[in-house]
mmCIF file of C-alpha atoms in Angstrom:
data_model
loop_
_atom_site.group_PDB
_atom_site.id
_atom_site.type_symbol
_atom_site.label_atom_id
_atom_site.label_comp_id
_atom_site.label_asym_id
_atom_site.label_seq_id
_atom_site.Cartn_x
_atom_site.Cartn_y
_atom_site.Cartn_z
ATOM 1 C CA GLY Y 1 -79.448 -18.469 -12.164
ATOM 2 C CA ALA Y 2 -82.413 -17.108 -14.020
ATOM 3 C CA GLY Y 3 -81.219 -18.338 -17.393
ATOM 4 C CA VAL Y 4 -78.606 -20.450 -19.139
ATOM 5 C CA SER Y 5 -75.225 -18.780 -18.875
ATOM 6 C CA GLN Y 6 -72.429 -19.351 -21.379
ATOM 7 C CA SER Y 7 -68.868 -18.133 -21.288
ATOM 8 C CA PRO Y 8 -66.979 -16.674 -22.931
ATOM 9 C CA SER Y 9 -69.402 -14.839 -25.191
ATOM 10 C CA ASN Y 10 -66.687 -14.457 -27.816
ATOM 11 C CA LYS Y 11 -63.484 -16.397 -28.344
ATOM 12 C CA VAL Y 12 -60.850 -15.834 -30.983
ATOM 13 C CA THR Y 13 -58.202 -18.513 -31.132
ATOM 14 C CA GLU Y 14 -55.378 -19.520 -33.369
ATOM 15 C CA LYS Y 15 -55.648 -22.620 -35.490
ATOM 16 C CA GLY Y 16 -54.278 -25.619 -33.618
ATOM 17 C CA LYS Y 17 -55.010 -24.287 -30.138
ATOM 18 C CA ASP Y 18 -57.416 -25.928 -27.697
ATOM 19 C CA VAL Y 19 -60.505 -24.096 -26.418
ATOM 20 C CA GLU Y 20 -62.957 -24.679 -23.588
ATOM 21 C CA LEU Y 21 -66.508 -23.386 -23.673
ATOM 22 C CA ARG Y 22 -68.580 -23.302 -20.516
ATOM 23 C CA CYS Y 23 -72.303 -23.688 -19.934
ATOM 24 C CA ASP Y 24 -74.102 -23.088 -16.649
ATOM 25 C CA PRO Y 25 -77.668 -24.395 -17.037
ATOM 26 C CA ILE Y 26 -80.775 -23.381 -15.162
ATOM 27 C CA SER Y 27 -80.721 -24.850 -11.675
ATOM 28 C CA GLY Y 28 -82.681 -28.082 -11.501
ATOM 29 C CA HIS Y 29 -82.709 -28.703 -15.237
ATOM 30 C CA THR Y 30 -81.656 -32.300 -15.703
ATOM 31 C CA ALA Y 31 -81.097 -32.202 -19.462
ATOM 32 C CA LEU Y 32 -78.330 -30.193 -21.118
ATOM 33 C CA TYR Y 33 -77.605 -29.911 -24.828
ATOM 34 C CA TRP Y 34 -74.870 -28.471 -26.992
ATOM 35 C CA TYR Y 35 -75.611 -27.301 -30.524
ATOM 36 C CA ARG Y 36 -73.501 -25.541 -33.122
ATOM 37 C CA GLN Y 37 -74.740 -22.887 -35.532
ATOM 38 C CA SER Y 38 -72.626 -21.752 -38.441
ATOM 39 C CA LEU Y 39 -73.305 -18.354 -39.999
ATOM 40 C CA GLY Y 40 -76.778 -18.272 -41.503
ATOM 41 C CA GLN Y 41 -77.283 -21.978 -40.907
ATOM 42 C CA GLY Y 42 -79.493 -24.156 -38.778
ATOM 43 C CA LEU Y 43 -78.684 -25.791 -35.460
ATOM 44 C CA GLU Y 44 -76.413 -28.826 -35.542
ATOM 45 C CA PHE Y 45 -76.724 -31.184 -32.562
ATOM 46 C CA LEU Y 46 -73.472 -32.014 -30.816
ATOM 47 C CA ILE Y 47 -74.073 -33.736 -27.479
ATOM 48 C CA TYR Y 48 -76.822 -34.319 -24.897
ATOM 49 C CA PHE Y 49 -76.624 -35.009 -21.166
ATOM 50 C CA GLN Y 50 -79.612 -36.363 -19.212
ATOM 51 C CA GLY Y 51 -79.205 -36.812 -15.490
ATOM 52 C CA ASN Y 52 -76.767 -39.563 -14.643
ATOM 53 C CA SER Y 53 -77.236 -41.398 -17.939
ATOM 54 C CA ALA Y 54 -74.406 -41.833 -20.413
ATOM 55 C CA PRO Y 55 -74.341 -38.786 -22.709
ATOM 56 C CA ASP Y 56 -75.514 -38.987 -26.307
ATOM 57 C CA LYS Y 57 -72.357 -38.042 -28.200
ATOM 58 C CA SER Y 58 -73.688 -38.957 -31.623
ATOM 59 C CA GLY Y 59 -73.427 -35.405 -32.980
ATOM 60 C CA LEU Y 60 -69.788 -34.703 -32.155
ATOM 61 C CA PRO Y 61 -68.125 -34.094 -35.551
ATOM 62 C CA SER Y 62 -64.721 -35.532 -34.690
ATOM 63 C CA ASP Y 63 -62.653 -36.898 -31.822
ATOM 64 C CA ARG Y 64 -61.258 -33.385 -31.328
ATOM 65 C CA PHE Y 65 -64.561 -32.542 -29.664
ATOM 66 C CA SER Y 66 -65.427 -33.672 -26.151
ATOM 67 C CA ALA Y 67 -67.735 -32.529 -23.384
ATOM 68 C CA GLU Y 68 -68.347 -33.261 -19.774
ATOM 69 C CA ARG Y 69 -70.926 -32.304 -17.227
ATOM 70 C CA THR Y 70 -69.820 -32.167 -13.637
ATOM 71 C CA GLY Y 71 -72.169 -32.799 -10.750
ATOM 72 C CA GLY Y 72 -75.165 -32.736 -13.044
ATOM 73 C CA SER Y 73 -74.764 -28.996 -13.500
ATOM 74 C CA VAL Y 74 -72.029 -27.083 -15.322
ATOM 75 C CA SER Y 75 -70.857 -28.434 -18.657
ATOM 76 C CA THR Y 76 -67.652 -27.805 -20.572
ATOM 77 C CA LEU Y 77 -67.248 -28.354 -24.302
ATOM 78 C CA THR Y 78 -63.618 -28.790 -25.316
ATOM 79 C CA ILE Y 79 -62.301 -28.507 -28.849
ATOM 80 C CA GLN Y 80 -58.736 -29.666 -29.330
ATOM 81 C CA ARG Y 81 -56.454 -28.543 -32.157
ATOM 82 C CA THR Y 82 -59.026 -26.105 -33.500
ATOM 83 C CA GLN Y 83 -59.549 -25.796 -37.222
ATOM 84 C CA GLN Y 84 -61.059 -22.936 -39.218
ATOM 85 C CA GLU Y 85 -64.171 -25.007 -39.933
ATOM 86 C CA ASP Y 86 -64.826 -25.061 -36.174
ATOM 87 C CA SER Y 87 -65.713 -21.360 -36.346
ATOM 88 C CA ALA Y 88 -69.364 -21.049 -35.349
ATOM 89 C CA VAL Y 89 -71.671 -20.066 -32.523
ATOM 90 C CA TYR Y 90 -71.836 -22.800 -29.904
ATOM 91 C CA LEU Y 91 -75.183 -22.847 -28.136
ATOM 92 C CA CYS Y 92 -76.026 -24.571 -24.897
ATOM 93 C CA ALA Y 93 -79.582 -25.317 -23.815
ATOM 94 C CA SER Y 94 -81.197 -26.898 -20.791
ATOM 95 C CA THR Y 95 -84.622 -28.237 -19.960
ATOM 96 C CA PRO Y 96 -86.257 -29.941 -16.999
ATOM 97 C CA GLY Y 97 -87.614 -32.613 -19.315
ATOM 98 C CA HIS Y 98 -88.213 -32.714 -23.041
ATOM 99 C CA TYR Y 99 -90.353 -29.588 -23.153
ATOM 100 C CA GLY Y 100 -89.036 -26.316 -24.494
ATOM 101 C CA TYR Y 101 -85.317 -25.753 -24.493
ATOM 102 C CA THR Y 102 -83.960 -22.627 -22.837
ATOM 103 C CA PHE Y 103 -80.906 -21.537 -24.781
ATOM 104 C CA GLY Y 104 -77.956 -19.513 -23.588
ATOM 105 C CA SER Y 105 -76.667 -16.582 -25.595
ATOM 106 C CA GLY Y 106 -73.938 -18.726 -27.099
ATOM 107 C CA THR Y 107 -70.189 -18.530 -27.545
ATOM 108 C CA ARG Y 108 -69.024 -17.145 -30.869
ATOM 109 C CA LEU Y 109 -65.821 -19.010 -31.729
ATOM 110 C CA THR Y 110 -63.523 -17.661 -34.411
ATOM 111 C CA VAL Y 111 -60.492 -19.690 -35.438
ATOM 112 C CA VAL Y 112 -57.866 -17.642 -37.267
ATOM 113 C CA GLY W 1 -82.705 -41.455 -40.549
ATOM 114 C CA GLN W 2 -85.263 -38.955 -39.418
ATOM 115 C CA GLN W 3 -85.481 -35.951 -41.726
ATOM 116 C CA VAL W 4 -87.165 -32.572 -41.471
ATOM 117 C CA MET W 5 -87.850 -30.109 -44.249
ATOM 118 C CA GLN W 6 -88.817 -26.526 -43.569
ATOM 119 C CA ILE W 7 -90.026 -24.173 -46.287
ATOM 120 C CA PRO W 8 -89.599 -21.541 -47.478
ATOM 121 C CA GLN W 9 -85.995 -20.778 -46.594
ATOM 122 C CA TYR W 10 -86.568 -17.027 -46.882
ATOM 123 C CA GLN W 11 -89.635 -14.807 -47.024
ATOM 124 C CA HIS W 12 -89.777 -11.074 -47.574
ATOM 125 C CA VAL W 13 -93.125 -9.438 -46.841
ATOM 126 C CA GLN W 14 -94.518 -5.948 -46.585
ATOM 127 C CA GLU W 15 -95.546 -4.987 -43.088
ATOM 128 C CA GLY W 16 -99.173 -5.960 -42.599
ATOM 129 C CA GLU W 17 -99.016 -8.972 -44.916
ATOM 130 C CA ASP W 18 -99.422 -12.504 -43.623
ATOM 131 C CA PHE W 19 -96.630 -15.083 -43.411
ATOM 132 C CA THR W 20 -96.576 -18.867 -43.175
ATOM 133 C CA THR W 21 -93.769 -21.353 -42.703
ATOM 134 C CA TYR W 22 -94.187 -25.098 -43.091
ATOM 135 C CA CYS W 23 -92.392 -28.008 -41.505
ATOM 136 C CA ASN W 24 -92.557 -31.577 -42.799
ATOM 137 C CA SER W 25 -91.226 -34.727 -41.199
ATOM 138 C CA SER W 26 -90.400 -38.058 -42.788
ATOM 139 C CA THR W 27 -91.821 -39.839 -39.726
ATOM 140 C CA THR W 28 -94.844 -39.537 -37.433
ATOM 141 C CA LEU W 29 -94.071 -37.285 -34.503
ATOM 142 C CA SER W 30 -94.948 -37.409 -30.831
ATOM 143 C CA ASN W 31 -94.751 -33.631 -30.734
ATOM 144 C CA ILE W 32 -93.254 -30.639 -32.496
ATOM 145 C CA GLN W 33 -91.781 -27.442 -31.136
ATOM 146 C CA TRP W 34 -91.307 -23.999 -32.641
ATOM 147 C CA TYR W 35 -88.563 -21.496 -31.873
ATOM 148 C CA LYS W 36 -87.816 -17.922 -32.937
ATOM 149 C CA GLN W 37 -84.332 -16.504 -33.306
ATOM 150 C CA ARG W 38 -83.961 -12.757 -33.692
ATOM 151 C CA PRO W 39 -80.977 -11.485 -35.717
ATOM 152 C CA GLY W 40 -77.886 -11.781 -33.537
ATOM 153 C CA GLY W 41 -79.816 -13.597 -30.843
ATOM 154 C CA HIS W 42 -80.388 -17.127 -29.668
ATOM 155 C CA PRO W 43 -83.418 -19.367 -30.298
ATOM 156 C CA VAL W 44 -86.357 -18.773 -27.996
ATOM 157 C CA PHE W 45 -88.995 -21.429 -27.392
ATOM 158 C CA LEU W 46 -92.446 -20.462 -28.664
ATOM 159 C CA ILE W 47 -94.692 -23.487 -28.330
ATOM 160 C CA GLN W 48 -95.063 -27.258 -28.322
ATOM 161 C CA LEU W 49 -97.822 -29.099 -30.178
ATOM 162 C CA VAL W 50 -98.748 -32.622 -29.142
ATOM 163 C CA LYS W 51 -102.201 -33.608 -30.373
ATOM 164 C CA SER W 52 -103.217 -34.558 -33.897
ATOM 165 C CA GLY W 53 -104.878 -31.598 -35.619
ATOM 166 C CA GLU W 54 -104.015 -29.293 -32.740
ATOM 167 C CA VAL W 55 -104.279 -25.537 -33.305
ATOM 168 C CA LYS W 56 -102.820 -23.045 -30.850
ATOM 169 C CA LYS W 57 -102.750 -19.285 -30.997
ATOM 170 C CA GLN W 58 -100.425 -16.731 -29.479
ATOM 171 C CA LYS W 59 -101.721 -13.274 -30.377
ATOM 172 C CA ARG W 60 -101.047 -12.970 -34.139
ATOM 173 C CA LEU W 61 -99.291 -16.357 -34.341
ATOM 174 C CA THR W 62 -101.239 -19.521 -35.171
ATOM 175 C CA PHE W 63 -99.601 -22.931 -34.885
ATOM 176 C CA GLN W 64 -101.050 -26.094 -36.411
ATOM 177 C CA PHE W 65 -100.131 -29.755 -36.099
ATOM 178 C CA GLY W 66 -101.231 -31.959 -38.976
ATOM 179 C CA GLU W 67 -103.781 -34.716 -38.572
ATOM 180 C CA ALA W 68 -101.167 -37.337 -39.388
ATOM 181 C CA LYS W 69 -98.669 -35.670 -37.014
ATOM 182 C CA LYS W 70 -96.074 -35.429 -39.779
ATOM 183 C CA ASN W 71 -96.307 -31.740 -40.553
ATOM 184 C CA SER W 72 -96.861 -28.401 -38.897
ATOM 185 C CA SER W 73 -97.239 -24.768 -39.797
ATOM 186 C CA LEU W 74 -96.749 -21.369 -38.216
ATOM 187 C CA HIS W 75 -98.861 -18.539 -39.548
ATOM 188 C CA ILE W 76 -98.391 -14.885 -38.636
ATOM 189 C CA THR W 77 -101.269 -12.526 -39.353
ATOM 190 C CA ALA W 78 -100.524 -8.917 -40.244
ATOM 191 C CA THR W 79 -96.770 -9.044 -39.790
ATOM 192 C CA GLN W 80 -94.924 -6.347 -37.891
ATOM 193 C CA THR W 81 -91.243 -5.394 -37.945
ATOM 194 C CA THR W 82 -90.893 -7.068 -34.559
ATOM 195 C CA ASP W 83 -91.633 -10.404 -36.258
ATOM 196 C CA VAL W 84 -88.312 -10.296 -38.112
ATOM 197 C CA GLY W 85 -86.125 -13.302 -37.432
ATOM 198 C CA THR W 86 -85.694 -16.966 -38.199
ATOM 199 C CA TYR W 87 -88.380 -19.433 -37.228
ATOM 200 C CA PHE W 88 -87.332 -23.014 -36.576
ATOM 201 C CA CYS W 89 -89.407 -26.110 -36.104
ATOM 202 C CA ALA W 90 -87.857 -28.839 -33.976
ATOM 203 C CA LEU W 91 -88.683 -32.522 -33.858
ATOM 204 C CA PRO W 92 -87.828 -34.971 -31.093
ATOM 205 C CA SER W 93 -85.375 -37.613 -32.220
ATOM 206 C CA SER W 94 -87.064 -40.972 -32.606
ATOM 207 C CA ASN W 95 -84.768 -42.690 -30.145
ATOM 208 C CA THR W 96 -83.333 -40.078 -27.800
ATOM 209 C CA GLY W 97 -84.333 -36.895 -26.060
ATOM 210 C CA LYS W 98 -82.577 -34.528 -28.394
ATOM 211 C CA LEU W 99 -84.342 -32.218 -30.849
ATOM 212 C CA ILE W 100 -83.657 -32.127 -34.567
ATOM 213 C CA PHE W 101 -84.063 -28.599 -35.875
ATOM 214 C CA GLY W 102 -85.311 -27.650 -39.292
ATOM 215 C CA GLN W 103 -83.172 -25.320 -41.390
ATOM 216 C CA GLY W 104 -85.412 -22.410 -40.460
ATOM 217 C CA THR W 105 -87.386 -19.800 -42.348
ATOM 218 C CA THR W 106 -85.944 -16.308 -42.237
ATOM 219 C CA LEU W 107 -88.583 -13.600 -42.298
ATOM 220 C CA GLN W 108 -87.832 -10.062 -43.405
ATOM 221 C CA VAL W 109 -90.542 -7.426 -42.977
ATOM 222 C CA LYS W 110 -90.414 -4.177 -44.937
ATOM 223 C CA PRO W 111 -91.936 -1.251 -43.037
#
């Protein structure tokens, strides 16, 4: 596609439920990143995929968070047993190298 | 670990006034990137600076990379209401390909 696509755009879930967030990067972009942005805050790194290399998971806040990238393209971020502090906008970005991320519009997650 | 400080956190200006945001790193950088996020939007890449002392311009925006490659600035001349948003600097992590984002400077412009 022309840009990075994320779905859903909004997700409201009950505390304790699992959620899956999807990111479809720009075709051909080898690097894919997930960031989290809480209201009025900066961008918190979560996880980074580069080609076939092992992902950099150093930013995942707990073992309730996991992500995978299938076929070097689409990525899914899964949050198990959601908590209220997980409420945030989850942003995905892709890049062909290390120059200039292209971000998606994000998924706004609200845990009630 | 690698740290980045961006100041000021907020800036309110009258339309037509100038604006500057500063980004400082605890380590020497290979490059620095700048992004703009409009209210309710997502960050959009503006520019990457690579060379020591580099200055780049985009219309009313001037980007500078310090001589020691540890700091950078974004200056907007004669602000307009369309400049409203949060400006982030982003530094490459010293050991991986990920970017570390500053906390951002939120610019409000009064018409």
